[in-house]
């Protein structure tokens, strides 16, 4: 079920538990600002999620409330993950679902990184 991205942050969400080490994950990158790990239900040959270490419900919350240093650190981490995976030359896709129409299911900001094959048109029609 998609979440309401206007609700306050819920520190019992699954990605908060991953950040606290309460649930295992397959980490591919970590720094002061971000954690990146393989999606548990991959939709492409490479499907990694990059999440900020701060408590932000969505892209809306993050872009509205995060300090500039945290935003810069997170964006750099997303770029690093794609470069580290060798995705720049073949190309890749980033996606951040927000709220109901975006079909966001986990209420902690995450950017999906997809790659490893031609990904086709942006949306299913
Ligand atoms: P979204 O619909 O944008 O909120 O995407 C949530 C994503 O989180 C989905 O692609 C799920 O497969 C993924 N996911 C949910 N639980 C886990 C988990 N424990 N470890 C890794 N990925 C997860």
mmCIF file of C-alpha atoms and ligand atoms in Angstrom:
data_model
loop_
_atom_site.group_PDB
_atom_site.id
_atom_site.type_symbol
_atom_site.label_atom_id
_atom_site.label_comp_id
_atom_site.label_asym_id
_atom_site.label_seq_id
_atom_site.Cartn_x
_atom_site.Cartn_y
_atom_site.Cartn_z
ATOM 1 C CA UNK A 1 0.000 0.000 0.000
ATOM 2 C CA UNK A 2 1.352 3.439 -0.843
ATOM 3 C CA UNK A 3 2.011 5.741 2.088
ATOM 4 C CA UNK A 4 0.831 9.259 2.829
ATOM 5 C CA UNK A 5 4.045 11.259 2.406
ATOM 6 C CA UNK A 6 2.635 14.160 4.445
ATOM 7 C CA UNK A 7 2.628 12.142 7.689
ATOM 8 C CA UNK A 8 5.386 12.653 10.286
ATOM 9 C CA UNK A 9 8.445 10.383 10.155
ATOM 10 C CA UNK A 10 7.820 6.905 11.603
ATOM 11 C CA UNK A 11 11.037 5.548 13.112
ATOM 12 C CA UNK A 12 9.645 1.999 12.957
ATOM 13 C CA UNK A 13 9.778 1.924 9.137
ATOM 14 C CA UNK A 14 11.888 -0.839 7.597
ATOM 15 C CA UNK A 15 14.660 1.425 6.327
ATOM 16 C CA UNK A 16 15.018 3.068 9.764
ATOM 17 C CA UNK A 17 15.488 -0.463 11.133
ATOM 18 C CA UNK A 18 18.112 -1.174 8.450
ATOM 19 C CA UNK A 19 19.960 2.037 9.376
ATOM 20 C CA UNK A 20 19.949 0.985 13.051
ATOM 21 C CA UNK A 21 21.285 -2.459 12.099
ATOM 22 C CA UNK A 22 18.127 -4.231 13.319
ATOM 23 C CA UNK A 23 17.456 -5.777 9.890
ATOM 24 C CA UNK A 24 20.193 -7.115 7.576
ATOM 25 C CA UNK A 25 20.889 -5.619 4.161
ATOM 26 C CA UNK A 26 23.279 -6.146 1.275
ATOM 27 C CA UNK A 27 25.294 -2.933 1.506
ATOM 28 C CA UNK A 28 27.068 -1.709 -1.619
ATOM 29 C CA UNK A 29 28.156 1.716 -0.302
ATOM 30 C CA UNK A 30 28.065 3.732 2.910
ATOM 31 C CA UNK A 31 29.347 7.145 3.951
ATOM 32 C CA UNK A 32 28.427 9.860 6.479
ATOM 33 C CA UNK A 33 25.286 10.817 4.544
ATOM 34 C CA UNK A 34 23.933 7.715 2.868
ATOM 35 C CA UNK A 35 23.578 3.952 2.852
ATOM 36 C CA UNK A 36 23.117 2.018 -0.406
ATOM 37 C CA UNK A 37 21.976 -1.593 -0.563
ATOM 38 C CA UNK A 38 20.452 -4.066 -2.994
ATOM 39 C CA UNK A 39 16.675 -3.979 -3.348
ATOM 40 C CA UNK A 40 15.151 -7.161 -1.924
ATOM 41 C CA UNK A 41 12.888 -7.516 -4.992
ATOM 42 C CA UNK A 42 15.040 -6.338 -7.919
ATOM 43 C CA UNK A 43 13.277 -4.946 -10.988
ATOM 44 C CA UNK A 44 16.455 -4.788 -13.136
ATOM 45 C CA UNK A 45 19.780 -6.698 -13.238
ATOM 46 C CA UNK A 46 21.107 -3.998 -10.921
ATOM 47 C CA UNK A 47 18.617 -2.434 -8.519
ATOM 48 C CA UNK A 48 20.097 -0.555 -5.595
ATOM 49 C CA UNK A 49 18.379 1.729 -3.088
ATOM 50 C CA UNK A 50 20.201 4.775 -1.746
ATOM 51 C CA UNK A 51 18.813 6.242 1.484
ATOM 52 C CA UNK A 52 19.889 9.259 3.507
ATOM 53 C CA UNK A 53 21.032 8.583 7.064
ATOM 54 C CA UNK A 54 18.777 11.390 8.275
ATOM 55 C CA UNK A 55 15.097 10.822 9.077
ATOM 56 C CA UNK A 56 13.187 12.064 6.018
ATOM 57 C CA UNK A 57 9.845 10.656 4.870
ATOM 58 C CA UNK A 58 10.230 11.453 1.192
ATOM 59 C CA UNK A 59 11.934 13.524 -1.480
ATOM 60 C CA UNK A 60 9.514 16.306 -0.569
ATOM 61 C CA UNK A 61 10.498 16.242 3.117
ATOM 62 C CA UNK A 62 14.213 16.017 2.277
ATOM 63 C CA UNK A 63 14.264 18.778 -0.337
ATOM 64 C CA UNK A 64 12.238 21.039 1.963
ATOM 65 C CA UNK A 65 13.957 20.434 5.312
ATOM 66 C CA UNK A 66 17.445 18.917 4.947
ATOM 67 C CA UNK A 67 20.486 21.188 5.400
ATOM 68 C CA UNK A 68 22.398 21.930 2.192
ATOM 69 C CA UNK A 69 25.396 19.861 3.349
ATOM 70 C CA UNK A 70 23.182 16.807 3.829
ATOM 71 C CA UNK A 71 21.530 17.255 0.428
ATOM 72 C CA UNK A 72 24.911 17.590 -1.271
ATOM 73 C CA UNK A 73 26.267 14.538 0.543
ATOM 74 C CA UNK A 74 23.279 12.424 -0.400
ATOM 75 C CA UNK A 75 23.275 13.457 -4.075
ATOM 76 C CA UNK A 76 27.007 12.762 -4.301
ATOM 77 C CA UNK A 77 26.445 9.330 -2.752
ATOM 78 C CA UNK A 78 23.825 8.467 -5.406
ATOM 79 C CA UNK A 79 26.281 9.447 -8.150
ATOM 80 C CA UNK A 80 29.059 7.463 -6.495
ATOM 81 C CA UNK A 81 26.910 4.322 -6.326
ATOM 82 C CA UNK A 82 26.160 4.498 -10.059
ATOM 83 C CA UNK A 83 29.825 5.105 -10.957
ATOM 84 C CA UNK A 84 30.975 2.333 -8.624
ATOM 85 C CA UNK A 85 28.603 -0.075 -10.400
ATOM 86 C CA UNK A 86 29.963 0.908 -13.841
ATOM 87 C CA UNK A 87 26.655 2.361 -14.959
ATOM 88 C CA UNK A 88 27.739 5.702 -16.384
ATOM 89 C CA UNK A 89 28.854 4.511 -19.819
ATOM 90 C CA UNK A 90 25.897 2.144 -20.485
ATOM 91 C CA UNK A 91 23.448 4.469 -18.724
ATOM 92 C CA UNK A 92 21.022 4.018 -15.874
ATOM 93 C CA UNK A 93 17.810 5.314 -14.298
ATOM 94 C CA UNK A 94 17.070 7.055 -10.983
ATOM 95 C CA UNK A 95 13.626 7.019 -9.411
ATOM 96 C CA UNK A 96 12.207 8.461 -6.203
ATOM 97 C CA UNK A 97 8.561 7.595 -5.602
ATOM 98 C CA UNK A 98 6.608 10.098 -3.507
ATOM 99 C CA UNK A 99 3.283 9.447 -1.782
ATOM 100 C CA UNK A 100 0.126 7.879 -3.162
ATOM 101 C CA UNK A 101 0.325 8.630 -6.877
ATOM 102 C CA UNK A 102 4.061 7.897 -6.816
ATOM 103 C CA UNK A 103 3.320 4.516 -5.180
ATOM 104 C CA UNK A 104 5.847 5.075 -2.388
ATOM 105 C CA UNK A 105 5.668 2.102 -0.019
ATOM 106 C CA UNK A 106 8.444 2.789 2.510
ATOM 107 C CA UNK A 107 8.220 6.120 4.389
ATOM 108 C CA UNK A 108 11.965 6.875 4.431
ATOM 109 C CA UNK A 109 13.363 8.645 1.356
ATOM 110 C CA UNK A 110 14.997 6.235 -1.075
ATOM 111 C CA UNK A 111 16.337 6.711 -4.577
ATOM 112 C CA UNK A 112 16.162 3.630 -6.771
ATOM 113 C CA UNK A 113 19.169 3.071 -9.059
ATOM 114 C CA UNK A 114 18.320 0.762 -11.978
ATOM 115 C CA UNK A 115 20.778 -0.498 -14.575
ATOM 116 C CA UNK A 116 22.373 -3.450 -16.296
ATOM 117 C CA UNK A 117 20.127 -3.582 -19.366
ATOM 118 C CA UNK A 118 18.174 -1.201 -21.615
ATOM 119 C CA UNK A 119 15.342 -0.014 -19.381
ATOM 120 C CA UNK A 120 12.783 0.943 -21.992
ATOM 121 C CA UNK A 121 10.389 3.876 -21.843
ATOM 122 C CA UNK A 122 10.010 5.788 -18.608
ATOM 123 C CA UNK A 123 6.464 4.696 -17.728
ATOM 124 C CA UNK A 124 4.306 1.710 -18.665
ATOM 125 C CA UNK A 125 1.443 2.982 -20.811
HETATM 126 P P1 LIG B 1 8.905 2.293 -3.084
HETATM 127 O O1 LIG B 1 7.710 1.690 -3.746
HETATM 128 O O2 LIG B 1 9.569 3.337 -3.936
HETATM 129 O O3 LIG B 1 8.615 2.762 -1.678
HETATM 130 O O4 LIG B 1 9.995 1.123 -3.000
HETATM 131 C C1 LIG B 1 10.251 0.374 -1.864
HETATM 132 C C2 LIG B 1 11.297 -0.648 -2.246
HETATM 133 O O5 LIG B 1 11.865 -1.181 -1.080
HETATM 134 C C3 LIG B 1 10.770 -1.822 -3.066
HETATM 135 O O6 LIG B 1 11.467 -1.876 -4.313
HETATM 136 C C4 LIG B 1 11.063 -3.031 -2.175
HETATM 137 O O7 LIG B 1 11.427 -4.171 -2.900
HETATM 138 C C5 LIG B 1 12.202 -2.514 -1.329
HETATM 139 N N1 LIG B 1 12.368 -3.156 -0.018
HETATM 140 C C6 LIG B 1 11.423 -3.358 0.933
HETATM 141 N N2 LIG B 1 11.962 -3.947 2.009
HETATM 142 C C7 LIG B 1 13.290 -4.098 1.748
HETATM 143 C C8 LIG B 1 14.387 -4.647 2.459
HETATM 144 N N3 LIG B 1 14.231 -5.155 3.698
HETATM 145 N N4 LIG B 1 15.608 -4.653 1.879
HETATM 146 C C9 LIG B 1 15.773 -4.151 0.644
HETATM 147 N N5 LIG B 1 14.777 -3.615 -0.096
HETATM 148 C C10 LIG B 1 13.551 -3.592 0.451
#
